[in-house]
DNA sequence: CGCTACGTTGACGTCCCTCAATTTCGGTGG
DNA sequence: CCACCGAAATTGAGGGACGTCAACGTAGCG
């Protein structure tokens, strides 16, 4: 289910680090593939966590909803990123929903496959732990940000992060290469689309960025860094 | 280093779940103990993560600092809770600081001991993963809260949580049994001590709570639930 | 070419932060 | 035991950041 060219990619991923070739073959043998159209969901928040995914192509949003319909956008997943690591945990349910924002293709492993892999590959659980601990740290940082910093800084940081994850060099600067509405940015930074719109307009006037419909191009990253770091 | 009475406690802790008695003995054999006065630190944010702790007595604050001196209070640890699970991860540093708020006693395992345990007890890494995934979920929830809810709701929720974790029945209601300043509550909920003070005064006037210096007693939990759930 | 979703901008309100003045509480030492 | 000190807490005034709502552009798509 994984073609040989993919094996090289697998080796780059922290989750599959320090595995022998035979272990990697085992891993690929148990993988399945699933492809989704834009706007379809890999899974919904609250579903039993039965599959672990590795995105091969496309983009995926991880969204969390509250009981009263509020939602936030926790992260954007790009190619060769793993998501739904929670599937490794006994009896867990997905704590977020995963929605494709473009036509997407993902490899996945079912619960059974994962249990087999964990049993046979001793380092796997440790690698998973490492990923989770990075996630914990990231969320701790973002909690502090959200609790103590104002919208401008959070938005600047979000754009820089997106730029480094999904940035693409274009003549005008660095294009954030995914469909990204003002609403999306608002849900990522804990504000409203109006505030995002105002701030982006202001930054555009200062020539820090270039905006368009569901599009942001960073012209002077350093301008954003200055705002993110709260410098003069 | 662990007396037999403690073994019974260990079995209750998710991290040590599904272990044989011989494995548990192994675990206890490798434990060491450390006791701290109030205000001392078990470790500081940024230190290499070399020990995993299990609090036996006392209270510990987990604090995160930003470069510019802002800080938030991520969680309060009570007896028989594990903290610094990140020590299981290769090369990690502590992402938060752990400060005793009372005289405290903790068992700990060093990196070496942990590596030995992980090698010999296959389920350990999975248990750790489970703890971490719970932590990830908790932080995701709190991110959404912080991003979408106003201070009153967050504060009500924080008090309810503290009440269920560290609540002690007293004649007047449920006492949150730890020294808890307005500043602490502010750092837990992402606001200022002034706002906390105002809200608590207001709730006291409505007879929902009783406050004192570094003390909160919940008289009518349902009043807080109403606020936390945003009911009429 | 018109529909729809996305985006912009203004006016207005409010939640909450900031700062200052004052009070209360608890511990300490005379 | 009381006086005193410092830390914690309260309260008020004022302002600013940001949310809310409405009206109006605008781009993409059928």
Short mmCIF file of C-alpha atoms (C1' of nucleotides) in Angstrom, two decimals:
data_model
loop_
_atom_site.label_atom_id
_atom_site.label_comp_id
_atom_site.label_asym_id
_atom_site.label_seq_id
_atom_site.Cartn_x
_atom_site.Cartn_y
_atom_site.Cartn_z
CA UNK A 1 0.00 0.00 0.00
CA UNK A 2 3.02 2.29 0.18
CA UNK A 3 5.18 2.53 -2.88
CA UNK A 4 8.93 2.31 -2.40
CA UNK A 5 9.44 6.01 -3.03
CA UNK A 6 7.39 6.67 0.07
CA UNK A 7 9.68 4.62 2.25
CA UNK A 8 12.30 7.33 1.98
CA UNK A 9 9.76 9.85 3.21
CA UNK A 10 8.75 7.67 6.14
CA UNK A 11 12.30 7.63 7.41
CA UNK A 12 12.22 11.41 7.73
CA UNK A 13 9.23 11.38 10.06
CA UNK A 14 9.95 11.45 13.78
CA UNK A 15 7.32 8.82 14.42
CA UNK A 16 9.21 6.26 12.32
CA UNK A 17 12.64 7.21 13.55
CA UNK A 18 15.20 4.59 14.47
CA UNK A 19 13.36 1.78 12.75
CA UNK A 20 15.01 -0.95 10.81
CA UNK A 21 14.13 -1.44 7.17
CA UNK A 22 12.26 -4.60 7.97
CA UNK A 23 10.21 -2.76 10.55
CA UNK A 24 9.44 -0.04 8.05
CA UNK A 25 8.32 -2.62 5.55
CA UNK A 26 6.05 -4.05 8.20
CA UNK A 27 4.65 -0.59 8.77
CA UNK A 28 3.99 0.00 5.12
CA UNK A 29 2.45 -3.41 4.66
CA UNK A 30 -0.26 -2.54 7.16
CA UNK A 31 -1.05 0.90 5.76
CA UNK A 32 -4.21 1.64 3.83
CA UNK A 33 -5.06 4.73 1.83
CA UNK A 34 -8.03 7.03 1.79
CA UNK A 35 -8.69 10.04 -0.36
CA UNK A 36 -11.09 12.86 0.36
CA UNK A 37 -12.60 15.75 -1.54
CA UNK A 38 -12.31 19.26 -0.19
CA UNK A 39 -14.50 19.87 2.86
CA UNK A 40 -14.94 16.19 3.68
CA UNK A 41 -13.96 14.90 7.09
CA UNK A 42 -11.45 12.22 7.95
CA UNK A 43 -13.17 11.94 11.31
CA UNK A 44 -15.37 13.90 13.65
CA UNK A 45 -14.75 15.03 17.18
CA UNK A 46 -16.21 12.40 19.50
CA UNK A 47 -15.81 9.46 17.12
CA UNK A 48 -13.93 6.48 18.55
CA UNK A 49 -10.29 6.99 17.66
CA UNK A 50 -9.68 4.02 15.40
CA UNK A 51 -7.20 5.23 12.82
CA UNK A 52 -3.90 7.02 12.73
CA UNK A 53 -3.34 9.09 9.60
CA UNK A 54 -0.36 10.22 7.59
CA UNK A 55 -1.21 12.88 5.05
CA UNK A 56 0.42 12.31 1.68
CA UNK A 57 -1.13 15.16 -0.24
CA UNK A 58 -3.51 17.99 0.43
CA UNK A 59 -4.29 20.02 3.54
CA UNK A 60 -6.26 19.18 6.63
CA UNK A 61 -7.72 21.39 9.34
CA UNK A 62 -7.98 20.20 12.91
CA UNK A 63 -11.02 21.83 14.47
CA UNK A 64 -12.39 21.74 17.96
CA UNK A 65 -16.05 22.46 18.66
CA UNK A 66 -17.67 23.31 21.94
CA UNK A 67 -21.14 22.26 23.00
CA UNK A 68 -22.57 25.64 22.07
CA UNK A 69 -21.21 25.71 18.55
CA UNK A 70 -18.12 27.81 19.04
CA UNK A 71 -15.10 26.47 17.26
CA UNK A 72 -11.38 27.01 17.02
CA UNK A 73 -8.85 25.91 14.48
CA UNK A 74 -6.09 24.11 16.33
CA UNK A 75 -3.74 23.31 13.51
CA UNK A 76 -3.24 22.95 9.79
CA UNK A 77 -1.78 19.68 8.61
CA UNK A 78 0.41 19.49 5.51
CA UNK A 79 1.87 16.60 3.52
CA UNK A 80 3.94 14.06 5.46
CA UNK A 81 2.53 15.07 8.77
CA UNK A 82 0.99 12.54 11.07
CA UNK A 83 -2.33 13.25 12.77
CA UNK A 84 -4.71 11.49 15.15
CA UNK A 85 -1.85 10.02 17.19
CA UNK A 86 -4.48 9.63 19.90
CA UNK A 87 -5.58 6.47 18.06
CA UNK A 88 -2.73 4.68 19.80
CA UNK A 89 -4.47 5.11 23.11
CA UNK A 90 -6.84 2.45 24.35
CA UNK A 91 -10.48 3.48 24.19
CA UNK A 92 -9.85 7.07 23.18
CA UNK A 93 -12.16 9.22 21.10
CA UNK A 94 -10.99 11.90 18.69
CA UNK A 95 -10.80 15.18 20.61
CA UNK A 96 -11.04 17.23 17.40
CA UNK A 97 -12.45 16.95 13.89
CA UNK A 98 -10.20 16.63 10.84
CA UNK A 99 -11.46 18.28 7.69
CA UNK A 100 -9.77 18.32 4.29
CA UNK A 101 -9.54 21.83 2.90
CA UNK A 102 -8.29 20.57 -0.44
CA UNK A 103 -8.62 17.21 -2.14
CA UNK A 104 -6.43 15.11 0.10
CA UNK A 105 -4.82 11.71 0.22
CA UNK A 106 -3.80 10.03 3.44
CA UNK A 107 -2.35 6.72 4.51
CA UNK A 108 -3.88 5.27 7.61
CA UNK A 109 -3.44 2.45 10.08
CA UNK A 110 -6.34 0.89 11.91
CA UNK A 111 -6.39 0.21 15.61
CA UNK A 112 -5.62 -3.46 14.98
CA UNK A 113 -2.67 -2.64 12.79
CA UNK A 114 -1.38 -0.19 15.36
CA UNK A 115 -1.63 -2.67 18.18
CA UNK A 116 0.34 -5.14 16.14
CA UNK A 117 2.97 -2.56 15.30
CA UNK A 118 3.32 -1.40 18.88
CA UNK A 119 3.76 -4.97 19.99
CA UNK A 120 6.42 -5.74 17.42
CA UNK A 121 8.30 -2.46 17.28
CA UNK A 122 9.51 -1.56 20.74
CA UNK A 123 10.55 2.00 19.92
CA UNK A 124 7.19 2.97 18.46
CA UNK A 125 5.48 3.87 21.71
CA UNK A 126 8.45 6.02 22.68
CA UNK A 127 8.33 7.85 19.38
CA UNK A 128 4.63 8.46 19.83
CA UNK A 129 5.30 9.81 23.29
CA UNK A 130 7.84 12.18 21.88
CA UNK A 131 5.33 13.53 19.37
CA UNK A 132 2.72 13.96 22.07
CA UNK A 133 5.09 15.71 24.38
CA UNK A 134 5.92 18.17 21.62
CA UNK A 135 2.22 18.72 21.16
CA UNK A 136 1.74 19.31 24.87
CA UNK A 137 4.50 21.88 24.82
CA UNK A 138 3.09 23.64 21.82
CA UNK A 139 -0.32 23.91 23.44
CA UNK A 140 1.17 25.16 26.68
CA UNK A 141 2.92 27.89 24.75
CA UNK A 142 -0.24 28.81 22.92
CA UNK A 143 -2.20 28.93 26.15
CA UNK A 144 0.26 31.43 27.50
CA UNK A 145 0.11 33.44 24.30
CA UNK A 146 -3.64 33.51 24.33
CA UNK A 147 -3.76 34.41 28.00
CA UNK A 148 -1.20 37.18 27.94
CA UNK A 149 -0.75 38.65 24.46
CA UNK A 150 -2.92 40.84 22.32
CA UNK A 151 -4.38 39.96 18.98
CA UNK A 152 -1.74 41.64 16.81
CA UNK A 153 1.06 39.58 18.26
CA UNK A 154 -0.87 36.35 18.06
CA UNK A 155 -1.84 37.02 14.47
CA UNK A 156 1.70 37.94 13.49
CA UNK A 157 2.96 34.75 15.05
CA UNK A 158 0.27 32.68 13.34
CA UNK A 159 1.21 34.09 9.94
CA UNK A 160 4.89 33.44 10.53
CA UNK A 161 4.16 29.90 11.59
CA UNK A 162 1.96 29.31 8.56
CA UNK A 163 4.59 30.86 6.37
CA UNK A 164 7.23 28.47 7.61
CA UNK A 165 4.94 25.45 7.38
CA UNK A 166 3.15 26.17 4.17
CA UNK A 167 5.15 29.00 2.64
CA UNK A 168 5.92 29.08 -1.05
CA UNK A 169 8.29 31.56 -2.67
CA UNK A 170 6.54 33.77 -5.20
CA UNK A 171 7.81 36.96 -6.86
CA UNK A 172 5.98 39.18 -4.35
CA UNK A 173 7.20 37.36 -1.24
CA UNK A 174 6.16 34.25 0.65
CA UNK A 175 2.72 32.96 -0.23
CA UNK A 176 0.90 31.00 2.42
CA UNK A 177 -0.09 28.18 0.19
CA UNK A 178 -3.51 27.24 1.43
CA UNK A 179 -7.02 28.60 1.23
CA UNK A 180 -7.15 30.72 4.35
CA UNK A 181 -10.12 32.94 5.08
CA UNK A 182 -10.23 35.77 7.62
CA UNK A 183 -12.54 33.53 9.59
CA UNK A 184 -9.92 30.77 9.63
CA UNK A 185 -7.29 33.15 10.92
CA UNK A 186 -9.71 34.39 13.56
CA UNK A 187 -10.36 30.86 14.73
CA UNK A 188 -6.64 30.19 14.91
CA UNK A 189 -5.85 33.25 16.99
CA UNK A 190 -8.89 33.52 19.19
CA UNK A 191 -10.49 36.64 17.76
CA UNK A 192 -13.12 37.67 15.20
CA UNK A 193 -12.89 37.91 11.44
CA UNK A 194 -13.47 41.67 11.71
CA UNK A 195 -10.46 42.24 13.88
CA UNK A 196 -8.35 40.07 11.59
CA UNK A 197 -9.54 41.99 8.57
CA UNK A 198 -8.69 45.33 10.15
CA UNK A 199 -5.23 44.25 11.21
CA UNK A 200 -4.42 42.73 7.83
CA UNK A 201 -5.57 45.90 6.08
CA UNK A 202 -3.32 47.93 8.30
CA UNK A 203 -0.35 45.66 7.63
CA UNK A 204 -1.06 45.82 3.93
CA UNK A 205 -0.97 49.61 4.11
CA UNK A 206 2.45 49.31 5.76
CA UNK A 207 3.57 46.98 2.98
CA UNK A 208 4.28 44.14 5.39
CA UNK A 209 1.91 41.80 3.63
CA UNK A 210 -0.24 41.47 0.54
CA UNK A 211 -3.73 40.09 0.88
CA UNK A 212 -6.38 38.64 -1.34
CA UNK A 213 -9.42 36.48 -1.09
CA UNK A 214 -8.40 33.53 1.13
CA UNK A 215 -4.79 34.45 0.48
CA UNK A 216 -1.94 36.11 2.33
CA UNK A 217 1.51 36.88 0.98
CA UNK A 218 4.22 37.93 3.39
CA UNK A 219 6.40 40.64 1.87
CA UNK A 220 8.58 41.57 4.82
CA UNK A 221 8.73 38.75 7.34
CA UNK A 222 10.81 40.95 9.58
CA UNK A 223 7.91 43.33 9.96
CA UNK A 224 5.85 40.50 11.37
CA UNK A 225 8.69 39.35 13.58
CA UNK A 226 8.92 42.84 15.02
CA UNK A 227 5.23 42.74 15.89
CA UNK A 228 5.36 39.16 17.16
CA UNK A 229 8.29 40.00 19.44
CA UNK A 230 6.80 43.33 20.46
CA UNK A 231 9.83 45.36 19.37
CA UNK A 232 9.77 49.14 18.66
CA UNK B 1 12.32 3.75 49.03
CA UNK B 2 8.57 3.18 48.87
CA UNK B 3 6.95 1.64 51.88
CA UNK B 4 4.47 -1.18 51.29
CA UNK B 5 1.48 0.98 52.10
CA UNK B 6 2.40 3.10 49.08
CA UNK B 7 2.24 0.15 46.75
CA UNK B 8 -1.53 0.11 47.10
CA UNK B 9 -1.60 3.77 46.05
CA UNK B 10 0.61 3.13 43.07
CA UNK B 11 -1.85 0.62 41.69
CA UNK B 12 -4.52 3.31 41.57
CA UNK B 13 -2.46 5.57 39.32
CA UNK B 14 -3.07 5.27 35.58
CA UNK B 15 0.62 5.37 34.90
CA UNK B 16 1.18 2.13 36.80
CA UNK B 17 -1.92 0.41 35.53
CA UNK B 18 -1.83 -3.20 34.43
CA UNK B 19 1.50 -3.92 36.06
CA UNK B 20 2.34 -7.12 37.83
CA UNK B 21 3.38 -7.02 41.46
CA UNK B 22 6.93 -7.82 40.53
CA UNK B 23 6.99 -4.94 38.09
CA UNK B 24 5.61 -2.62 40.74
CA UNK B 25 8.29 -3.75 43.13
CA UNK B 26 10.85 -2.97 40.48
CA UNK B 27 9.33 0.47 40.11
CA UNK B 28 9.45 1.15 43.81
CA UNK B 29 12.97 -0.13 44.13
CA UNK B 30 14.18 2.55 41.75
CA UNK B 31 12.30 5.42 43.34
CA UNK B 32 14.02 8.09 45.39
CA UNK B 33 12.43 10.75 47.55
CA UNK B 34 12.85 14.48 47.77
CA UNK B 35 11.20 16.91 50.10
CA UNK B 36 10.86 20.66 49.58
CA UNK B 37 9.86 23.65 51.67
CA UNK B 38 7.11 25.93 50.49
CA UNK B 39 8.15 28.10 47.51
CA UNK B 40 11.08 25.90 46.52
CA UNK B 41 11.24 24.47 43.03
CA UNK B 42 11.40 20.85 41.97
CA UNK B 43 12.74 22.05 38.65
CA UNK B 44 12.83 25.11 36.46
CA UNK B 45 11.49 25.64 32.97
CA UNK B 46 14.35 24.99 30.56
CA UNK B 47 16.24 22.53 32.78
CA UNK B 48 17.04 19.17 31.15
CA UNK B 49 14.14 16.88 31.99
CA UNK B 50 15.89 14.26 34.09
CA UNK B 51 13.35 13.19 36.66
CA UNK B 52 9.78 12.06 36.77
CA UNK B 53 7.94 12.95 39.98
CA UNK B 54 5.11 11.51 41.97
CA UNK B 55 3.85 13.82 44.65
CA UNK B 56 3.20 12.09 47.96
CA UNK B 57 2.26 15.07 50.07
CA UNK B 58 1.87 18.80 49.59
CA UNK B 59 0.89 20.93 46.60
CA UNK B 60 2.81 21.90 43.51
CA UNK B 61 2.19 24.64 40.96
CA UNK B 62 3.15 24.17 37.33
CA UNK B 63 4.07 27.56 35.93
CA UNK B 64 5.03 28.67 32.46
CA UNK B 65 7.05 31.82 31.90
CA UNK B 66 7.50 33.74 28.70
CA UNK B 67 10.66 35.52 27.66
CA UNK B 68 9.26 38.86 28.79
CA UNK B 69 8.34 37.74 32.27
CA UNK B 70 4.65 37.03 31.83
CA UNK B 71 3.54 33.86 33.46
CA UNK B 72 0.57 31.56 33.65
CA UNK B 73 -0.36 28.86 36.08
CA UNK B 74 -1.03 25.72 34.08
CA UNK B 75 -2.05 23.33 36.81
CA UNK B 76 -2.04 22.54 40.49
CA UNK B 77 -0.71 19.13 41.47
CA UNK B 78 -2.03 17.29 44.49
CA UNK B 79 -0.94 14.11 46.29
CA UNK B 80 -0.63 10.96 44.18
CA UNK B 81 -0.40 12.87 40.96
CA UNK B 82 2.44 12.33 38.57
CA UNK B 83 4.20 15.29 37.00
CA UNK B 84 7.07 15.89 34.58
CA UNK B 85 6.09 12.93 32.41
CA UNK B 86 8.16 14.67 29.74
CA UNK B 87 11.23 13.17 31.45
CA UNK B 88 10.48 9.97 29.55
CA UNK B 89 11.32 11.70 26.30
CA UNK B 90 14.86 11.61 25.00
CA UNK B 91 16.67 14.91 25.29
CA UNK B 92 13.68 16.91 26.47
CA UNK B 93 13.80 19.95 28.71
CA UNK B 94 11.10 20.85 31.21
CA UNK B 95 8.58 23.10 29.47
CA UNK B 96 7.33 24.53 32.79
CA UNK B 97 8.59 25.16 36.30
CA UNK B 98 7.31 23.17 39.28
CA UNK B 99 7.06 25.05 42.54
CA UNK B 100 5.92 23.70 45.90
CA UNK B 101 3.27 25.91 47.45
CA UNK B 102 3.38 23.95 50.68
CA UNK B 103 6.04 21.78 52.23
CA UNK B 104 5.99 18.86 49.83
CA UNK B 105 7.32 15.35 49.51
CA UNK B 106 7.74 13.61 46.19
CA UNK B 107 9.07 10.34 44.92
CA UNK B 108 11.11 10.58 41.78
CA UNK B 109 12.77 8.42 39.18
CA UNK B 110 15.87 9.51 37.33
CA UNK B 111 16.33 9.29 33.60
CA UNK B 112 18.43 6.13 34.02
CA UNK B 113 15.84 4.46 36.19
CA UNK B 114 13.13 5.40 33.71
CA UNK B 115 15.02 3.98 30.76
CA UNK B 116 15.46 0.76 32.64
CA UNK B 117 11.79 0.63 33.53
CA UNK B 118 10.64 1.37 30.01
CA UNK B 119 12.89 -1.37 28.72
CA UNK B 120 11.63 -3.95 31.16
CA UNK B 121 7.97 -3.02 31.43
CA UNK B 122 6.41 -3.06 28.00
CA UNK B 123 3.16 -1.36 28.96
CA UNK B 124 4.82 1.64 30.54
CA UNK B 125 5.30 3.66 27.38
CA UNK B 126 1.67 3.09 26.46
CA UNK B 127 0.50 4.24 29.87
CA UNK B 128 2.63 7.35 29.54
CA UNK B 129 1.12 7.99 26.14
CA UNK B 130 -2.31 7.74 27.61
CA UNK B 131 -1.47 10.34 30.25
CA UNK B 132 -0.03 12.64 27.64
CA UNK B 133 -2.98 12.29 25.37
CA UNK B 134 -5.27 13.26 28.24
CA UNK B 135 -3.08 16.27 28.81
CA UNK B 136 -3.27 17.22 25.14
CA UNK B 137 -7.03 17.02 25.26
CA UNK B 138 -7.23 19.11 28.38
CA UNK B 139 -5.08 21.81 26.85
CA UNK B 140 -7.09 21.79 23.65
CA UNK B 141 -10.23 22.34 25.68
CA UNK B 142 -8.65 25.14 27.62
CA UNK B 143 -7.43 26.79 24.44
CA UNK B 144 -10.96 26.84 23.15
CA UNK B 145 -12.23 28.20 26.44
CA UNK B 146 -9.66 30.92 26.51
CA UNK B 147 -10.30 31.83 22.90
CA UNK B 148 -14.06 31.91 23.03
CA UNK B 149 -15.33 32.45 26.57
CA UNK B 150 -15.35 35.42 28.85
CA UNK B 151 -13.62 35.70 32.18
CA UNK B 152 -16.62 34.87 34.37
CA UNK B 153 -17.16 31.51 32.75
CA UNK B 154 -13.49 30.63 32.84
CA UNK B 155 -13.21 31.59 36.46
CA UNK B 156 -16.33 29.65 37.43
CA UNK B 157 -14.96 26.61 35.67
CA UNK B 158 -11.57 26.99 37.34
CA UNK B 159 -13.15 27.13 40.77
CA UNK B 160 -15.28 24.09 40.08
CA UNK B 161 -12.26 22.20 38.85
CA UNK B 162 -10.23 23.19 41.89
CA UNK B 163 -13.13 22.28 44.11
CA UNK B 164 -13.30 18.78 42.70
CA UNK B 165 -9.53 18.31 42.80
CA UNK B 166 -8.71 19.92 46.11
CA UNK B 167 -12.10 20.40 47.72
CA UNK B 168 -12.62 19.71 51.40
CA UNK B 169 -16.00 19.67 53.09
CA UNK B 170 -16.31 22.31 55.78
CA UNK B 171 -19.43 23.56 57.55
CA UNK B 172 -19.80 26.55 55.22
CA UNK B 173 -19.43 24.58 51.98
CA UNK B 174 -16.53 23.24 49.96
CA UNK B 175 -13.19 24.74 50.84
CA UNK B 176 -10.57 24.82 48.14
CA UNK B 177 -7.80 23.44 50.24
CA UNK B 178 -4.76 25.30 49.04
CA UNK B 179 -3.29 28.76 49.39
CA UNK B 180 -4.79 30.48 46.38
CA UNK B 181 -4.33 34.19 45.83
CA UNK B 182 -6.33 36.35 43.44
CA UNK B 183 -3.15 36.56 41.42
CA UNK B 184 -2.99 32.76 41.17
CA UNK B 185 -6.57 32.58 39.95
CA UNK B 186 -5.82 35.33 37.45
CA UNK B 187 -2.86 33.38 36.10
CA UNK B 188 -4.98 30.28 35.79
CA UNK B 189 -7.76 31.95 33.86
CA UNK B 190 -5.88 34.44 31.75
CA UNK B 191 -6.97 37.66 33.37
CA UNK B 192 -5.82 40.12 36.04
CA UNK B 193 -6.06 39.95 39.78
CA UNK B 194 -8.33 42.99 39.74
CA UNK B 195 -10.89 41.35 37.54
CA UNK B 196 -10.78 38.20 39.66
CA UNK B 197 -11.26 40.23 42.81
CA UNK B 198 -14.25 42.06 41.38
CA UNK B 199 -15.93 38.89 40.19
CA UNK B 200 -15.35 37.07 43.46
CA UNK B 201 -16.77 40.02 45.42
CA UNK B 202 -19.83 39.94 43.23
CA UNK B 203 -20.29 36.19 43.73
CA UNK B 204 -19.83 36.60 47.43
CA UNK B 205 -22.59 39.20 47.47
CA UNK B 206 -24.81 36.64 45.72
CA UNK B 207 -23.86 34.07 48.35
CA UNK B 208 -22.40 31.71 45.80
CA UNK B 209 -19.02 31.68 47.48
CA UNK B 210 -17.23 32.82 50.59
CA UNK B 211 -13.80 34.37 50.23
CA UNK B 212 -10.88 35.15 52.43
CA UNK B 213 -7.23 35.86 52.12
CA UNK B 214 -5.87 33.19 49.76
CA UNK B 215 -9.02 31.19 50.37
CA UNK B 216 -12.25 30.41 48.56
CA UNK B 217 -15.17 28.39 49.88
CA UNK B 218 -17.85 27.32 47.46
CA UNK B 219 -21.27 27.57 49.08
CA UNK B 220 -23.53 26.83 46.12
CA UNK B 221 -21.69 24.88 43.46
CA UNK B 222 -24.75 25.04 41.28
CA UNK B 223 -24.45 28.79 41.10
CA UNK B 224 -21.01 28.37 39.59
CA UNK B 225 -22.23 25.66 37.26
CA UNK B 226 -24.92 28.02 36.01
CA UNK B 227 -22.29 30.62 35.20
CA UNK B 228 -19.84 28.10 33.73
CA UNK B 229 -22.53 26.71 31.44
CA UNK B 230 -23.90 30.15 30.65
CA UNK B 231 -27.43 29.32 31.77
CA UNK B 232 -30.08 31.95 32.67
"C1'" DC C 1 -24.45 37.87 -15.55
"C1'" DG C 2 -26.18 37.27 -11.26
"C1'" DC C 3 -25.73 34.54 -6.99
"C1'" DT C 4 -23.25 33.61 -3.00
"C1'" DA C 5 -19.54 33.64 0.05
"C1'" DC C 6 -15.87 36.43 1.35
"C1'" DG C 7 -14.06 40.79 2.71
"C1'" DT C 8 -13.98 45.80 4.22
"C1'" DT C 9 -15.16 49.58 6.90
"C1'" DG C 10 -17.65 52.46 10.15
"C1'" DA C 11 -20.14 53.33 14.40
"C1'" DC C 12 -20.87 51.94 18.75
"C1'" DG C 13 -20.67 49.47 22.99
"C1'" DT C 14 -18.55 46.74 26.54
"C1'" DC C 15 -15.52 43.91 28.68
"C1'" DC C 16 -11.66 44.10 30.88
"C1'" DC C 17 -7.07 46.14 31.64
"C1'" DT C 18 -4.36 49.86 33.94
"C1'" DC C 19 -3.22 52.64 37.65
"C1'" DA C 20 -3.85 54.69 42.09
"C1'" DA C 21 -5.66 55.03 46.65
"C1'" DT C 22 -7.11 52.59 50.55
"C1'" DT C 23 -8.31 48.71 53.51
"C1'" DT C 24 -7.79 44.20 55.47
"C1'" DC C 25 -5.38 40.45 57.02
"C1'" DG C 26 -1.80 37.70 59.13
"C1'" DG C 27 2.43 37.25 60.96
"C1'" DT C 28 6.36 39.08 63.78
"C1'" DG C 29 8.77 41.20 67.30
"C1'" DG C 30 8.89 44.39 70.94
"C1'" DC D 1 -0.88 41.33 73.73
"C1'" DC D 2 -0.64 44.93 70.92
"C1'" DA D 3 1.60 47.62 67.42
"C1'" DC D 4 3.43 47.48 63.28
"C1'" DC D 5 4.75 45.88 58.79
"C1'" DG D 6 4.19 43.93 54.30
"C1'" DA D 7 1.45 41.28 51.32
"C1'" DA D 8 -3.05 40.52 49.75
"C1'" DA D 9 -7.28 42.33 48.54
"C1'" DT D 10 -10.77 45.88 47.42
"C1'" DT D 11 -12.65 49.52 44.95
"C1'" DG D 12 -13.01 53.43 41.84
"C1'" DA D 13 -12.03 56.10 37.72
"C1'" DG D 14 -10.66 56.12 33.14
"C1'" DG D 15 -9.35 54.32 28.88
"C1'" DG D 16 -8.30 51.18 25.23
"C1'" DA D 17 -8.61 46.96 22.75
"C1'" DC D 18 -11.64 44.38 20.66
"C1'" DG D 19 -16.33 42.43 19.90
"C1'" DT D 20 -20.87 43.30 17.65
"C1'" DC D 21 -23.78 44.71 14.10
"C1'" DA D 22 -24.96 46.80 9.83
"C1'" DA D 23 -24.07 48.38 5.26
"C1'" DC D 24 -21.61 47.94 1.43
"C1'" DG D 25 -17.90 46.18 -1.83
"C1'" DT D 26 -15.87 42.34 -4.54
"C1'" DA D 27 -14.28 38.14 -6.29
"C1'" DG D 28 -15.17 33.67 -8.01
"C1'" DC D 29 -18.33 30.28 -9.97
"C1'" DG D 30 -22.06 28.35 -12.23
#
